[in-house]
mmCIF file of C-alpha atoms in Angstrom:
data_model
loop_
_atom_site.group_PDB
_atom_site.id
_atom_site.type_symbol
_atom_site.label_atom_id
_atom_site.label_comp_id
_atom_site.label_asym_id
_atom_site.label_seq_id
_atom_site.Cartn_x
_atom_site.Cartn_y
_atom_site.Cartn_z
ATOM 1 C CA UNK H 1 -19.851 -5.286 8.447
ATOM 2 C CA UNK H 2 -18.399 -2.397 9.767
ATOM 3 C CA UNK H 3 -16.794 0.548 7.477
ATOM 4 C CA UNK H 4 -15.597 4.003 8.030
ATOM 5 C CA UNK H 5 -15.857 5.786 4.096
ATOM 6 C CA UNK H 6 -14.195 8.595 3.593
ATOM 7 C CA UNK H 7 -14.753 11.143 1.258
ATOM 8 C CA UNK H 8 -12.253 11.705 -2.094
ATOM 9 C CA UNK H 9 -9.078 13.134 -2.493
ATOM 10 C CA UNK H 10 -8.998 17.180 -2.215
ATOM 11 C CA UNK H 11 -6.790 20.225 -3.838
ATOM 12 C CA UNK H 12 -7.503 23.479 -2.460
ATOM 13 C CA UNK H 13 -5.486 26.659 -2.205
ATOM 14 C CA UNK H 14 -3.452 28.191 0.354
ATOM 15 C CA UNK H 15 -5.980 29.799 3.070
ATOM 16 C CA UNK H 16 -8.852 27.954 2.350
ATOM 17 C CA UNK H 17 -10.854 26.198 4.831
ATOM 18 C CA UNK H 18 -11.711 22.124 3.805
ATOM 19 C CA UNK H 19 -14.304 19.653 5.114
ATOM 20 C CA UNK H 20 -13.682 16.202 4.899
ATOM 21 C CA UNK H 21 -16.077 13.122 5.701
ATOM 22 C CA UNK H 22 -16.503 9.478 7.519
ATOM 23 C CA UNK H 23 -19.784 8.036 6.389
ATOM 24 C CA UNK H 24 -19.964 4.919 9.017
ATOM 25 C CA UNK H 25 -21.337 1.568 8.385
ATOM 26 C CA UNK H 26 -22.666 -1.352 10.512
ATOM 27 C CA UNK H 27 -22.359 0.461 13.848
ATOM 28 C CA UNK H 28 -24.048 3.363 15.356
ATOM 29 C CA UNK H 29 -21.644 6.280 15.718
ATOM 30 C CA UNK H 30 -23.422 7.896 18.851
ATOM 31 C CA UNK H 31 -21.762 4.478 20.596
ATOM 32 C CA UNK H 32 -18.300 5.202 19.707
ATOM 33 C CA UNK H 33 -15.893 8.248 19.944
ATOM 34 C CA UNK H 34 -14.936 8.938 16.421
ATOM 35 C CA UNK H 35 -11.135 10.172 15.857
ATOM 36 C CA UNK H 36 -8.894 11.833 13.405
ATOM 37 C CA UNK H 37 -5.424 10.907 12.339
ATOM 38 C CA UNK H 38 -2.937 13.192 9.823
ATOM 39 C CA UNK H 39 -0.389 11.796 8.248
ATOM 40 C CA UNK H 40 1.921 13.855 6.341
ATOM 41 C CA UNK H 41 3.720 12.325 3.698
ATOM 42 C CA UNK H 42 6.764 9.807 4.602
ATOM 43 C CA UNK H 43 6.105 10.811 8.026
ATOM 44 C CA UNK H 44 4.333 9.644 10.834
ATOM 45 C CA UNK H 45 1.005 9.747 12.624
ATOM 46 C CA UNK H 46 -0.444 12.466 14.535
ATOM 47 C CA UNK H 47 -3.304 12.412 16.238
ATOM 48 C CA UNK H 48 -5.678 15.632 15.704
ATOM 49 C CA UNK H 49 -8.417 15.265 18.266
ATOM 50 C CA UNK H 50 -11.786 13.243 19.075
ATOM 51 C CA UNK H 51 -15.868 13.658 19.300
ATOM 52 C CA UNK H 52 -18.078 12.048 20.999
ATOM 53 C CA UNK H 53 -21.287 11.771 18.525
ATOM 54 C CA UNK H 54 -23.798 11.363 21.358
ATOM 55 C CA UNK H 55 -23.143 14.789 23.036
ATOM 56 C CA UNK H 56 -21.199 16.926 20.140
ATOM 57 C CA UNK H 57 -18.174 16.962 23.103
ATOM 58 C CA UNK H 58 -14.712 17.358 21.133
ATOM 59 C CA UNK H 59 -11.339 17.327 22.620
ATOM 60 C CA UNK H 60 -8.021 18.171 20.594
ATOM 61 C CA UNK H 61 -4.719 18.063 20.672
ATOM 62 C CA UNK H 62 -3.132 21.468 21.518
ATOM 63 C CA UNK H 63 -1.318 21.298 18.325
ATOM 64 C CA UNK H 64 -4.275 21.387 16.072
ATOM 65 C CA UNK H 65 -6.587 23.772 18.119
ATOM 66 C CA UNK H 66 -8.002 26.495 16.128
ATOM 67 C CA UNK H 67 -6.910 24.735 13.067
ATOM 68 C CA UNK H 68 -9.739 21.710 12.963
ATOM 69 C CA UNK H 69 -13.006 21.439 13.668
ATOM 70 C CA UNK H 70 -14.888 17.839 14.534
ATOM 71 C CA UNK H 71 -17.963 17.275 14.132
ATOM 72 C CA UNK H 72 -20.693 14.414 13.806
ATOM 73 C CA UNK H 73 -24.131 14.196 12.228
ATOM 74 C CA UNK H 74 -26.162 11.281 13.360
ATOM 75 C CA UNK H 75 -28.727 11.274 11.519
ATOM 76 C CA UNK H 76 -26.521 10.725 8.616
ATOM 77 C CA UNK H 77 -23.780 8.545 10.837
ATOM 78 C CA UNK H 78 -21.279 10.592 9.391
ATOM 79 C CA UNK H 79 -18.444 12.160 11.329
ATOM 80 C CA UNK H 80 -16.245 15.881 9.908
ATOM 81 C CA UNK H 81 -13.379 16.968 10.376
ATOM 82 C CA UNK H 82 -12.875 21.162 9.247
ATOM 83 C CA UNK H 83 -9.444 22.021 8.507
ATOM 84 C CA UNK H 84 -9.166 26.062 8.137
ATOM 85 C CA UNK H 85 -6.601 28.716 7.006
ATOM 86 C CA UNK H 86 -4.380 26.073 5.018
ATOM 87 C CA UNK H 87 -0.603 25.745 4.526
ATOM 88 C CA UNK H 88 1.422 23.646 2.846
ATOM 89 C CA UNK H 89 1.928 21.963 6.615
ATOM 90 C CA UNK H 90 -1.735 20.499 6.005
ATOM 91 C CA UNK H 91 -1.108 18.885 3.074
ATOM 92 C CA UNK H 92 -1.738 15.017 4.345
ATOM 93 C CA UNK H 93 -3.970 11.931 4.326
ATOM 94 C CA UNK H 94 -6.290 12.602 6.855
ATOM 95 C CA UNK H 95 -7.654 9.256 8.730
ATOM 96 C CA UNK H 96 -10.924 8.912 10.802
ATOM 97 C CA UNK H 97 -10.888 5.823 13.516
ATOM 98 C CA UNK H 98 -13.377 4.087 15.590
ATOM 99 C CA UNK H 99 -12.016 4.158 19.586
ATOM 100 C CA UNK H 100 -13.177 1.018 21.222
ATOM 101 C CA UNK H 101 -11.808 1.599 24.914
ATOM 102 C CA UNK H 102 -8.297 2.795 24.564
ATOM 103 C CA UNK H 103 -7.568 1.404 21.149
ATOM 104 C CA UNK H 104 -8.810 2.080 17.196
ATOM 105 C CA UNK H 105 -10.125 -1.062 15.829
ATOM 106 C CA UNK H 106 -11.554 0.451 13.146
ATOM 107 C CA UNK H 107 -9.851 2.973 9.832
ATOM 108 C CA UNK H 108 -11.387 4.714 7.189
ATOM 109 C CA UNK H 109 -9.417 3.968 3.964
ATOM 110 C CA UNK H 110 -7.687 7.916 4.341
ATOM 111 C CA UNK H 111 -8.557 10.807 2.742
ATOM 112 C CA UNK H 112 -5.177 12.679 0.516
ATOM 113 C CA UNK H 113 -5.548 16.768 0.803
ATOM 114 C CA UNK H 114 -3.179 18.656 -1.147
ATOM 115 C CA UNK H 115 -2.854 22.264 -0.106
ATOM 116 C CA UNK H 116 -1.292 24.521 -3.235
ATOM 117 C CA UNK H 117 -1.643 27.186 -5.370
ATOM 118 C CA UNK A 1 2.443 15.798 27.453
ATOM 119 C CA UNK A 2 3.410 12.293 27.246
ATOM 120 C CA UNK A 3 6.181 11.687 24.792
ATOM 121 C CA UNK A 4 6.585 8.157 23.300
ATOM 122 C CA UNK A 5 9.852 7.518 22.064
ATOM 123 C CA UNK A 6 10.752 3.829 19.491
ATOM 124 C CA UNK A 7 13.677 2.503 18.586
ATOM 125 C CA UNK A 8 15.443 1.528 16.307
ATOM 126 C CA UNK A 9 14.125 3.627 13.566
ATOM 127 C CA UNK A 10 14.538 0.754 11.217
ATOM 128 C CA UNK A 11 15.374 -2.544 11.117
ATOM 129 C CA UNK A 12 16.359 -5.317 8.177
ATOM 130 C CA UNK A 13 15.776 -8.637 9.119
ATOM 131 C CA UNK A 14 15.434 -12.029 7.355
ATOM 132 C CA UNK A 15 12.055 -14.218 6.353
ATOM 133 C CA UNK A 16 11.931 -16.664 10.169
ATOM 134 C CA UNK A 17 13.870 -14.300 12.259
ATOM 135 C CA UNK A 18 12.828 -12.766 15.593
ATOM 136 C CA UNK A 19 12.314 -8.880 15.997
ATOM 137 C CA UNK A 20 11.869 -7.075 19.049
ATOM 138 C CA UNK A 21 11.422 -3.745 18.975
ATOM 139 C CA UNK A 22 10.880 -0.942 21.950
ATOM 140 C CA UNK A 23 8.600 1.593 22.625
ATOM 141 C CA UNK A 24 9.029 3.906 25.444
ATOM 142 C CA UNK A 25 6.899 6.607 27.226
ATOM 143 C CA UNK A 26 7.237 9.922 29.253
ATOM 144 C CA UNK A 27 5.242 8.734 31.929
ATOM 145 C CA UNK A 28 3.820 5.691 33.064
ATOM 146 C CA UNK A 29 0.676 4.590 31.148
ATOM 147 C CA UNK A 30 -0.426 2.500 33.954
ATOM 148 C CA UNK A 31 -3.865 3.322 34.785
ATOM 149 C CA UNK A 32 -4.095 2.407 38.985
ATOM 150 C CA UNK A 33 -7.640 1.937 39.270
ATOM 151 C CA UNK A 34 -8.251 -0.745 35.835
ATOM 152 C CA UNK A 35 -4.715 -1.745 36.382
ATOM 153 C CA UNK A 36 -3.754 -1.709 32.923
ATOM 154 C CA UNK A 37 -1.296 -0.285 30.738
ATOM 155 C CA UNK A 38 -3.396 2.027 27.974
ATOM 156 C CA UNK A 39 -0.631 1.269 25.034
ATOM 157 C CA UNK A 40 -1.488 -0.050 21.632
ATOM 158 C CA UNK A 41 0.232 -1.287 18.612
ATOM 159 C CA UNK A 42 -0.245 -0.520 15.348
ATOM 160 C CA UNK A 43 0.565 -2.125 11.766
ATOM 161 C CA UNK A 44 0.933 0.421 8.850
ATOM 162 C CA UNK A 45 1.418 -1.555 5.186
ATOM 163 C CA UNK A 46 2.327 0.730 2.456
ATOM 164 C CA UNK A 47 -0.186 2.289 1.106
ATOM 165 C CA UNK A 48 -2.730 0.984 3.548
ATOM 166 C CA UNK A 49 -4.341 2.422 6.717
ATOM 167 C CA UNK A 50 -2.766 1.512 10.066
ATOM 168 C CA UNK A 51 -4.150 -1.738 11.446
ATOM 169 C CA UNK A 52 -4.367 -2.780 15.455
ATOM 170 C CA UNK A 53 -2.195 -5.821 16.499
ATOM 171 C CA UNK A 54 -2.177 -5.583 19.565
ATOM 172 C CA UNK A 55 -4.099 -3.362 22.839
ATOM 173 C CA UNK A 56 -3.644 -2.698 26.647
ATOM 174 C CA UNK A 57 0.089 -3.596 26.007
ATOM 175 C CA UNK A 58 -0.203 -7.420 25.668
ATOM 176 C CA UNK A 59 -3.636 -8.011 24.368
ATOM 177 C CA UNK A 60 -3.352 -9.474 20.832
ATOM 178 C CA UNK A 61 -6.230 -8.363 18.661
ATOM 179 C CA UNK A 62 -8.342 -10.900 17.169
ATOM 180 C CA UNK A 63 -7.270 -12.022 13.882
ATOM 181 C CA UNK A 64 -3.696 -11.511 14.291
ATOM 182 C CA UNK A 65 -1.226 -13.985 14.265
ATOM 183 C CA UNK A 66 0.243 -15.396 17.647
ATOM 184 C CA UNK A 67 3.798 -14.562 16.032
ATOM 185 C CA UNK A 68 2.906 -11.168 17.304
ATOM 186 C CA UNK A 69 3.187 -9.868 21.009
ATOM 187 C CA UNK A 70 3.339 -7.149 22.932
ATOM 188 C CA UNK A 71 4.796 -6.740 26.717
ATOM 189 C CA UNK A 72 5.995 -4.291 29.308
ATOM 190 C CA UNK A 73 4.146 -2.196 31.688
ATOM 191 C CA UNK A 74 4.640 1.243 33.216
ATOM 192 C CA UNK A 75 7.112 3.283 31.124
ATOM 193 C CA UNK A 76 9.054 0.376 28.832
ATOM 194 C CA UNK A 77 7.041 -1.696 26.531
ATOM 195 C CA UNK A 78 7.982 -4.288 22.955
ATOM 196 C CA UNK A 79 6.968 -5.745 20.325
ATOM 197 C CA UNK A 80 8.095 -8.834 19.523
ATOM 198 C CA UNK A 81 7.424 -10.959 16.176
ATOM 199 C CA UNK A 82 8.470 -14.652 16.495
ATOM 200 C CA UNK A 83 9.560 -15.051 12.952
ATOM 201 C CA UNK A 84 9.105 -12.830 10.691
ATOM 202 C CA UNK A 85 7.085 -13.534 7.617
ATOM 203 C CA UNK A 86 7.478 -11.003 4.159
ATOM 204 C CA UNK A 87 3.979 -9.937 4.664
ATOM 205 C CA UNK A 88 5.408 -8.247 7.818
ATOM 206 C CA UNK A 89 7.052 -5.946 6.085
ATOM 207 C CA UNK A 90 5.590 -2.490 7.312
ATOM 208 C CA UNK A 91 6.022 0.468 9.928
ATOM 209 C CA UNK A 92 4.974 -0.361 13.549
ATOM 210 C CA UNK A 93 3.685 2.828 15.533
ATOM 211 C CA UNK A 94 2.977 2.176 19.531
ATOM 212 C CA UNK A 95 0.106 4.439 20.675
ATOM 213 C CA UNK A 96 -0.832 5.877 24.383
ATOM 214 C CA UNK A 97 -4.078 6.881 25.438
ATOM 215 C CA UNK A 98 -3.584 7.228 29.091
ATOM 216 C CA UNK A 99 -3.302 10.884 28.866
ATOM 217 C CA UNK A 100 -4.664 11.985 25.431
ATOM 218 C CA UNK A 101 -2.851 10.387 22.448
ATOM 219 C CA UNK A 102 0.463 10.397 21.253
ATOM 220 C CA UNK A 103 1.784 8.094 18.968
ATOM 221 C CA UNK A 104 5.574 6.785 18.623
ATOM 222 C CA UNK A 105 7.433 7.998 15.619
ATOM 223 C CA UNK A 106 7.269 4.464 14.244
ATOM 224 C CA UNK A 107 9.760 1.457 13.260
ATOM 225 C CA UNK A 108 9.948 0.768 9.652
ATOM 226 C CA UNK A 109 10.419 -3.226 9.181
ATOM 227 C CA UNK A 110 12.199 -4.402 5.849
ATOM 228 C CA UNK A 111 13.089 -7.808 4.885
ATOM 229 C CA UNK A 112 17.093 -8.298 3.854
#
């Protein structure tokens, strides 16, 4: 069965920097481009950026470079995303995806980072 | 970038009606070489992570229910539920992926 689990619900102060994880499950991730989602609270989705787990390749959306970092272990099947120099603005459930093709057919259950002093 | 616009906003609607609602892009999200249109749909539940309904505009996922379908090509697409059922009630977010991604601002679906 496949699974994306993310890691638990964070609190960290302004300016920190934040790593959150997607442990995958029945799949391999180095077959899949992994993805991550933020959505801010009563808003919408945004989508932060990709990597592809066989290579280490990354692409993001302009919006979110130099703010998060993706990254993928494979020996672990996990996949990161790095969130640095937090604001308020980052405060969010953070979602990782499976991309099959053009689509995500796969969602880890979210991840809720609050950013305050 | 490729800016996905859907309307309305919001919509009430009764248990067995149909719903159509719009989702509209930038640009074209017609790819010419696979000839298809790189749009998805999305189901967001409160409190739940978004779910896929439906890919390449009109290609229902499997497991979803044939009340739900997607069409347009190009620049205009919908989303149309035959009759709506309670357990409908959710926010619907189209997606491109032609040119990066960019998803809609969403259509919140409550039952009257």
């Amino acid at each position: 069965e496949v699974q994306l689990q993310q890691s638990g619900a964070e609190l960290v102060r302004p300016g920190a920097l934040v790593k959150l994880s997607c442990k995958a499950s029945g799949f391999n991730i180095k077959d899949y481009y992994m993805h991550w989602v933020k959505q801010r609270p009563e808003q919408g989705l945004e989508w932060i950026g990709w990597i592809d787990p066989e290579n280490g390749n990354t692409i993001y959306d302009p919006k979110f470079q130099g703010k998060a970092s993706i990254t993928a272990d494979t020996s672990s099947n996990t996949a990161y995303l790095q969130l640095s120099s937090l604001t308020s603005e980052d405060t969010a459930v953070y979602y990782c995806a499976r991309m099959i093709t053009t689509q995500f057919d796969y969602w880890g259950q979210g991840t809720t980072l609050t950013v305050s002093s | 970038d490729i800016v996905m616009s859907q309307s309305p906003s919001s919509l009430a609607v009764s248990a067995g009606e149909k719903v159509t609602m719009s989702c509209k892009s930038s640009q074209s999200l017609l790819n010419s070489r696979t000839r298809k249109n790189y749009l998805a749909w999305y189901q967001q539940k409160p409190g739940q992570s978004p779910k896929l309904l439906i890919y390449w505009a009109s290609t229902r996922e499997s497991g979803v229910p044939d009340r739900f379908t997607g069409s347009g090509s190009g620049t205009d697409f919908t989303l149309t539920i035959s009759s709506v059922q309670a357990e409908d009630l959710a926010v619907y977010y189209c997606k491109q992926s032609y040119n990066l991604l960019t998803f809609g601002a969403g259509t919140k679906l409550e039952l009257k």
